mmCIF file of C-alpha atoms in Angstrom:
data_model
loop_
_atom_site.group_PDB
_atom_site.id
_atom_site.type_symbol
_atom_site.label_atom_id
_atom_site.label_comp_id
_atom_site.label_asym_id
_atom_site.label_seq_id
_atom_site.Cartn_x
_atom_site.Cartn_y
_atom_site.Cartn_z
ATOM 1 C CA MET A 191 114.690 107.657 121.944
ATOM 2 C CA LYS A 192 117.858 109.689 122.541
ATOM 3 C CA HIS A 193 121.346 109.306 121.113
ATOM 4 C CA LYS A 194 122.913 108.593 124.491
ATOM 5 C CA GLN A 195 120.420 105.792 125.100
ATOM 6 C CA ILE A 196 121.700 104.064 121.964
ATOM 7 C CA THR A 197 125.410 104.525 122.685
ATOM 8 C CA ASP A 198 124.902 103.426 126.290
ATOM 9 C CA LYS A 199 123.306 100.202 125.046
ATOM 10 C CA ILE A 200 126.273 99.578 122.735
ATOM 11 C CA GLY A 201 128.383 99.820 125.882
ATOM 12 C CA PHE A 202 131.755 100.775 124.338
ATOM 13 C CA GLU A 203 132.633 104.033 126.079
ATOM 14 C CA GLN A 204 136.074 104.485 124.516
ATOM 15 C CA LEU A 205 134.720 103.971 120.987
ATOM 16 C CA ASN A 206 131.950 106.470 121.621
ATOM 17 C CA GLU A 207 134.427 108.994 123.026
ATOM 18 C CA SER A 208 136.881 108.526 120.155
ATOM 19 C CA ILE A 209 134.268 109.072 117.430
ATOM 20 C CA GLU A 210 132.651 111.956 119.297
ATOM 21 C CA ASP A 211 136.001 113.686 119.867
ATOM 22 C CA ASP A 212 136.689 113.501 116.129
ATOM 23 C CA LEU A 213 133.236 114.838 115.259
ATOM 24 C CA ILE A 214 133.420 117.704 117.749
ATOM 25 C CA ARG A 215 136.791 118.779 116.346
ATOM 26 C CA LEU A 216 135.496 118.718 112.765
ATOM 27 C CA VAL A 217 132.084 120.246 113.471
ATOM 28 C CA THR A 218 133.642 123.099 115.467
ATOM 29 C CA ARG A 219 136.074 123.923 112.676
ATOM 30 C CA GLY A 220 133.412 123.491 109.979
ATOM 31 C CA MET A 221 130.950 125.824 111.707
ATOM 32 C CA ALA A 222 133.679 128.427 112.245
ATOM 33 C CA ARG A 223 134.577 128.301 108.570
ATOM 34 C CA LYS A 224 130.924 128.572 107.548
ATOM 35 C CA ASN A 225 130.403 131.581 109.813
ATOM 36 C CA GLY A 226 133.537 133.127 108.332
ATOM 37 C CA GLY A 227 132.220 132.691 104.805
ATOM 38 C CA SER A 228 134.846 130.213 103.576
ATOM 39 C CA LEU A 229 132.503 127.202 103.684
ATOM 40 C CA ASP A 230 128.923 126.757 102.483
ATOM 41 C CA ASP A 231 128.096 123.316 103.831
ATOM 42 C CA VAL A 232 129.425 121.898 107.102
ATOM 43 C CA GLU A 233 128.379 118.332 106.239
ATOM 44 C CA SER A 234 130.414 118.269 103.023
ATOM 45 C CA TYR A 235 133.432 119.294 105.099
ATOM 46 C CA VAL A 236 132.924 116.897 108.011
ATOM 47 C CA LEU A 237 132.012 113.613 106.303
ATOM 48 C CA PRO A 238 134.964 113.183 103.884
ATOM 49 C CA LEU A 239 137.528 113.939 106.588
ATOM 50 C CA MET A 240 135.752 111.706 109.086
ATOM 51 C CA LEU A 241 135.680 108.813 106.623
ATOM 52 C CA THR A 242 139.302 109.265 105.553
ATOM 53 C CA ARG A 243 140.151 108.424 109.146
ATOM 54 C CA TRP A 244 137.511 105.806 110.046
ATOM 55 C CA ASN A 245 137.595 104.017 106.702
ATOM 56 C CA CYS A 246 141.038 102.810 107.793
ATOM 57 C CA PHE A 247 139.037 100.426 109.942
ATOM 58 C CA LEU A 248 135.728 100.148 108.073
ATOM 59 C CA LEU A 249 137.404 99.085 104.812
ATOM 60 C CA ALA A 250 139.922 96.752 106.461
ATOM 61 C CA GLU A 251 139.507 93.035 105.766
ATOM 62 C CA THR A 252 141.874 91.523 108.328
ATOM 63 C CA GLY A 253 142.763 91.992 111.973
ATOM 64 C CA LEU A 254 139.188 92.809 113.025
ATOM 65 C CA ALA A 255 137.753 91.919 116.407
ATOM 66 C CA LYS A 256 134.452 90.069 116.127
ATOM 67 C CA TYR A 257 131.426 92.394 115.920
ATOM 68 C CA TYR A 258 133.616 95.502 116.349
ATOM 69 C CA LYS A 259 132.800 96.731 112.842
ATOM 70 C CA GLU A 260 129.066 96.506 113.614
ATOM 71 C CA LYS A 261 129.577 98.554 116.782
ATOM 72 C CA VAL A 262 131.588 101.161 114.860
ATOM 73 C CA TYR A 263 128.910 101.560 112.168
ATOM 74 C CA LEU A 264 126.145 101.857 114.746
ATOM 75 C CA THR A 265 128.060 104.308 116.936
ATOM 76 C CA LEU A 266 129.141 106.365 113.931
ATOM 77 C CA ALA A 267 125.602 106.573 112.519
ATOM 78 C CA THR A 268 124.220 107.530 115.946
ATOM 79 C CA LEU A 269 126.762 110.280 116.580
ATOM 80 C CA LEU A 270 126.535 111.661 113.053
ATOM 81 C CA HIS A 271 122.778 111.927 113.649
ATOM 82 C CA LYS A 272 123.403 113.637 117.002
ATOM 83 C CA TYR A 273 125.517 116.345 115.355
ATOM 84 C CA GLY A 274 123.069 116.949 112.538
ATOM 85 C CA PHE A 275 124.368 114.708 109.756
ATOM 86 C CA SER A 276 123.245 111.606 107.920
ATOM 87 C CA ASP A 277 125.059 109.401 105.443
ATOM 88 C CA LYS A 278 122.912 106.898 103.555
ATOM 89 C CA HIS A 279 125.571 104.178 103.380
ATOM 90 C CA ILE A 280 126.562 104.478 107.044
ATOM 91 C CA THR A 281 122.919 104.439 108.160
ATOM 92 C CA GLU A 282 122.197 101.341 106.078
ATOM 93 C CA LYS A 283 125.249 99.577 107.513
ATOM 94 C CA ALA A 284 124.156 100.583 111.030
ATOM 95 C CA LEU A 285 120.693 99.074 110.477
ATOM 96 C CA GLU A 286 122.310 95.870 109.226
ATOM 97 C CA ALA A 287 124.625 95.938 112.246
ATOM 98 C CA ILE A 288 121.653 95.995 114.605
ATOM 99 C CA ASP A 289 120.381 92.740 113.082
ATOM 100 C CA VAL A 290 123.806 91.097 113.252
ATOM 101 C CA LEU A 291 124.288 92.104 116.889
ATOM 102 C CA ASN A 292 120.842 90.788 117.772
ATOM 103 C CA ASP A 293 121.114 87.567 115.778
ATOM 104 C CA ASN A 294 124.335 86.745 117.612
ATOM 105 C CA VAL A 295 123.115 87.943 121.028
ATOM 106 C CA VAL A 296 126.063 90.349 121.353
ATOM 107 C CA LEU A 297 124.320 93.070 123.346
ATOM 108 C CA SER A 298 121.604 93.139 125.996
ATOM 109 C CA ASP A 299 117.971 92.033 125.937
ATOM 110 C CA ASP A 300 117.027 95.684 126.318
ATOM 111 C CA PHE A 301 118.923 96.522 123.109
ATOM 112 C CA PHE A 302 117.011 93.741 121.355
ATOM 113 C CA ARG A 303 113.653 95.044 122.606
ATOM 114 C CA LYS A 304 114.452 98.633 121.662
ATOM 115 C CA SER A 305 115.932 97.771 118.251
ATOM 116 C CA PRO A 306 112.813 98.708 116.207
ATOM 117 C CA LYS A 307 112.739 102.138 117.873
ATOM 118 C CA ILE A 308 116.489 102.592 117.321
ATOM 119 C CA LYS A 309 116.108 101.788 113.629
ATOM 120 C CA GLU A 310 113.253 104.231 113.186
ATOM 121 C CA PHE A 311 115.134 106.914 115.086
ATOM 122 C CA LEU A 312 118.256 106.592 112.918
ATOM 123 C CA LYS A 313 116.126 106.903 109.779
ATOM 124 C CA THR A 314 114.658 110.242 110.898
ATOM 125 C CA LYS A 315 116.088 113.485 109.540
ATOM 126 C CA PRO A 316 118.687 114.827 112.010
ATOM 127 C CA THR A 317 118.443 118.337 113.425
ATOM 128 C CA ALA A 318 121.281 120.650 112.456
ATOM 129 C CA LEU A 319 123.254 122.166 115.325
ATOM 130 C CA LYS A 320 122.709 125.862 115.995
ATOM 131 C CA ARG A 321 125.828 126.359 118.107
ATOM 132 C CA LYS A 322 129.307 124.906 118.301
ATOM 133 C CA PRO A 323 129.607 121.798 120.492
ATOM 134 C CA SER A 324 131.527 121.968 123.753
ATOM 135 C CA ARG A 325 135.236 121.332 123.314
ATOM 136 C CA GLN A 326 136.651 118.109 124.689
ATOM 137 C CA LYS A 327 139.706 117.862 126.917
ATOM 138 C CA ASN A 328 142.906 117.197 124.972
ATOM 139 C CA THR A 329 144.689 114.063 126.163
ATOM 140 C CA THR A 330 147.070 111.580 124.560
ATOM 141 C CA PHE A 331 148.152 108.102 125.576
ATOM 142 C CA PHE A 332 151.159 108.235 123.247
ATOM 143 C CA ARG A 333 154.565 109.056 124.729
ATOM 144 C CA ALA A 334 157.818 110.761 123.795
ATOM 145 C CA ASN A 335 160.107 108.625 121.582
ATOM 146 C CA ASP A 336 157.188 106.567 120.235
ATOM 147 C CA LEU A 337 157.499 105.703 116.562
ATOM 148 C CA PHE A 338 154.297 105.190 114.562
ATOM 149 C CA SER A 339 152.746 104.963 111.095
ATOM 150 C CA ILE A 340 149.687 106.855 109.900
ATOM 151 C CA ASN A 341 147.508 105.696 107.014
ATOM 152 C CA ILE A 342 146.142 108.339 104.638
ATOM 153 C CA ASP A 343 144.342 107.069 101.533
ATOM 154 C CA GLY A 344 146.281 103.794 101.602
ATOM 155 C CA THR A 345 149.737 105.370 101.912
ATOM 156 C CA TYR A 346 151.570 104.846 105.206
ATOM 157 C CA TYR A 347 153.757 107.632 106.585
ATOM 158 C CA ILE A 348 156.220 107.188 109.464
ATOM 159 C CA ALA A 349 156.624 109.722 112.272
ATOM 160 C CA PHE A 350 158.555 110.106 115.511
ATOM 161 C CA ILE A 351 157.262 111.747 118.696
ATOM 162 C CA HIS A 352 159.834 114.178 120.096
ATOM 163 C CA LYS A 353 157.825 115.305 123.125
ATOM 164 C CA LEU A 354 154.321 116.023 124.415
ATOM 165 C CA THR A 355 152.781 119.462 124.862
ATOM 166 C CA GLY A 356 151.365 120.483 128.235
ATOM 167 C CA ILE A 357 150.546 117.561 130.514
ATOM 168 C CA ASN A 358 150.055 114.735 127.990
ATOM 169 C CA GLU A 359 148.024 116.967 125.640
ATOM 170 C CA SER A 360 149.397 116.348 122.155
ATOM 171 C CA PRO A 361 152.422 114.633 120.562
ATOM 172 C CA VAL A 362 154.977 116.812 118.756
ATOM 173 C CA ILE A 363 155.937 114.748 115.726
ATOM 174 C CA GLU A 364 158.356 114.771 112.804
ATOM 175 C CA PHE A 365 158.065 112.674 109.627
ATOM 176 C CA TYR A 366 160.589 110.364 108.043
ATOM 177 C CA ASP A 367 161.348 110.714 104.343
ATOM 178 C CA GLU A 368 159.852 107.322 103.539
ATOM 179 C CA THR A 369 156.403 105.951 102.653
ATOM 180 C CA PHE A 370 154.853 102.495 102.248
ATOM 181 C CA ASN A 371 151.861 101.084 100.365
ATOM 182 C CA ARG A 372 151.187 98.544 103.139
ATOM 183 C CA PRO A 373 151.294 98.621 106.945
ATOM 184 C CA PRO A 374 155.029 98.880 107.739
ATOM 185 C CA LYS A 375 156.970 97.197 110.517
ATOM 186 C CA LEU A 376 159.883 98.646 112.434
ATOM 187 C CA GLU A 377 162.400 96.630 110.445
ATOM 188 C CA ASP A 378 161.025 98.063 107.172
ATOM 189 C CA ILE A 379 162.357 101.548 107.940
ATOM 190 C CA LYS A 380 165.527 102.031 105.891
ATOM 191 C CA THR A 381 166.333 105.699 106.502
ATOM 192 C CA LYS A 382 166.447 108.149 109.408
ATOM 193 C CA LYS A 383 166.306 111.086 107.020
ATOM 194 C CA ALA A 384 163.577 113.567 107.988
ATOM 195 C CA ARG A 385 160.973 114.927 105.608
ATOM 196 C CA GLY A 386 160.788 118.718 105.565
ATOM 197 C CA GLN A 387 158.200 121.264 104.487
ATOM 198 C CA GLN A 388 158.636 123.781 101.701
ATOM 199 C CA TYR A 389 157.965 127.402 102.688
ATOM 200 C CA ASN A 390 157.406 130.597 100.719
ATOM 201 C CA ASP A 391 161.171 131.174 100.470
ATOM 202 C CA GLY A 392 161.337 128.094 98.259
ATOM 203 C CA MET A 393 163.498 126.248 100.770
ATOM 204 C CA VAL A 394 162.614 123.003 102.526
ATOM 205 C CA HIS A 395 162.749 123.460 106.297
ATOM 206 C CA ALA A 396 162.741 120.995 109.166
ATOM 207 C CA SER A 397 159.136 120.746 110.392
ATOM 208 C CA LYS A 398 157.483 119.454 113.541
ATOM 209 C CA PHE A 399 153.743 119.316 114.280
ATOM 210 C CA ALA A 400 151.753 119.189 117.520
ATOM 211 C CA ILE A 401 148.887 116.808 116.721
ATOM 212 C CA TYR A 402 145.766 117.360 118.820
ATOM 213 C CA GLY A 403 143.181 114.563 118.841
ATOM 214 C CA MET A 404 145.799 111.809 118.651
ATOM 215 C CA LYS A 405 144.546 110.142 121.805
ATOM 216 C CA TYR A 406 144.028 106.399 122.034
ATOM 217 C CA GLN A 407 146.752 103.793 121.716
ATOM 218 C CA PRO A 408 145.819 101.499 120.089
ATOM 219 C CA ASP A 409 143.943 103.812 117.742
ATOM 220 C CA LEU A 410 140.290 102.750 117.572
ATOM 221 C CA ALA A 411 140.027 104.006 113.961
ATOM 222 C CA ASN A 412 142.935 101.780 112.862
ATOM 223 C CA GLN A 413 144.652 104.779 111.240
ATOM 224 C CA ILE A 414 147.671 105.016 113.538
ATOM 225 C CA HIS A 415 149.883 102.051 114.434
ATOM 226 C CA LEU A 416 152.642 102.045 117.026
ATOM 227 C CA LEU A 417 155.918 100.643 115.683
ATOM 228 C CA SER A 418 158.184 101.238 118.665
ATOM 229 C CA ALA A 419 157.230 102.362 122.158
ATOM 230 C CA SER A 420 159.094 104.976 124.200
ATOM 231 C CA GLU A 421 162.449 103.234 124.159
ATOM 232 C CA ASN A 422 164.910 106.061 123.483
ATOM 233 C CA SER A 423 165.620 108.910 121.093
ATOM 234 C CA VAL A 424 167.982 106.913 118.858
ATOM 235 C CA MET A 425 165.292 106.649 116.146
ATOM 236 C CA ALA A 426 164.702 110.405 115.900
ATOM 237 C CA PRO A 427 164.740 111.584 112.264
ATOM 238 C CA ASP A 428 167.884 113.324 111.015
ATOM 239 C CA SER A 429 167.024 116.817 109.747
ATOM 240 C CA SER A 430 170.611 118.025 109.217
ATOM 241 C CA HIS A 431 170.070 118.202 105.440
ATOM 242 C CA LEU A 432 167.118 120.610 105.858
ATOM 243 C CA GLU A 433 166.970 124.341 106.472
ATOM 244 C CA GLU A 434 166.407 125.491 110.054
ATOM 245 C CA SER A 435 162.891 125.058 111.384
ATOM 246 C CA VAL A 436 160.491 128.009 111.118
ATOM 247 C CA GLY A 437 159.235 128.162 114.708
ATOM 248 C CA VAL A 438 159.263 125.371 117.264
ATOM 249 C CA TYR A 439 156.304 123.431 115.813
ATOM 250 C CA THR A 440 153.042 123.910 113.918
ATOM 251 C CA VAL A 441 149.784 123.272 115.787
ATOM 252 C CA SER A 442 147.659 120.749 113.893
ATOM 253 C CA ASN A 443 145.257 117.842 114.442
ATOM 254 C CA LEU A 444 144.427 114.455 112.943
ATOM 255 C CA PHE A 445 142.403 116.082 110.166
ATOM 256 C CA THR A 446 144.311 119.205 109.132
ATOM 257 C CA ILE A 447 147.538 117.187 109.099
ATOM 258 C CA GLN A 448 146.137 115.047 106.269
ATOM 259 C CA ASP A 449 146.431 117.800 103.654
ATOM 260 C CA THR A 450 149.744 118.939 105.137
ATOM 261 C CA ILE A 451 151.204 115.460 104.662
ATOM 262 C CA ARG A 452 149.905 115.162 101.104
ATOM 263 C CA LYS A 453 151.403 118.558 100.242
ATOM 264 C CA MET A 454 154.741 117.887 101.954
ATOM 265 C CA PHE A 455 155.310 114.675 100.062
ATOM 266 C CA SER A 456 153.834 115.621 96.662
ATOM 267 C CA GLU A 457 155.717 118.933 96.394
ATOM 268 C CA GLN A 458 159.068 117.392 97.023
ATOM 269 C CA ARG A 459 158.369 114.519 94.589
ATOM 270 C CA ARG A 460 157.941 117.145 91.859
ATOM 271 C CA GLN A 461 161.288 118.638 92.780
ATOM 272 C CA SER A 462 163.132 115.305 92.705
#
């Protein structure tokens, strides 16, 4: 049994690609940090960040397509195993998912016949990678002037896409100075004031970020939700109250931006 045989039988190419892109980005960074001496354990770095993103879907109770959660658990467990990791809870949920998919005849007869082998394979100890995985091509289906929310630990932040880098590689975004404790709608936004970032000079500067890995729309992890699509630039945040930007934008991704957002908003709360 091979990992690709399992994901092929699940038959959801975009889901497989989305999870694998996230894993490759995290594993590559984790291995680089371990080789540089700033990280002891790649798994303890990868899993929490991966789940912060995918738990936006896995822990959701509404708006779920039938049997999608089972496919996510099974794909996630399979790809974690492929890249040398194993999470007891995710593996158990994947084994349960196999039974649910079979009981409801969701996948093929071949998947049903191979299910015992798939279960045994997922329960085996994964082999740790010895080299960094190949980098994936950076692509985004978001567009300039899109307005979206991003969920981090149950708090929803609003951002505006000013432009895309390269040829549809990554959105360059700026945050609004507003948060929500539930999924917001466009009409919920009450301010166009931009949220800035505090630098070493003690001043809060206008800040934009190029977010690599922000690919699918709709987002298969349920973390990012489009609020307004490519209409015009009238909704761009107003940063006139902030100090001038330090550089054009900061290069980031869906995982490193998490801590940046937490820091941006918590620091300025302490000041207010």
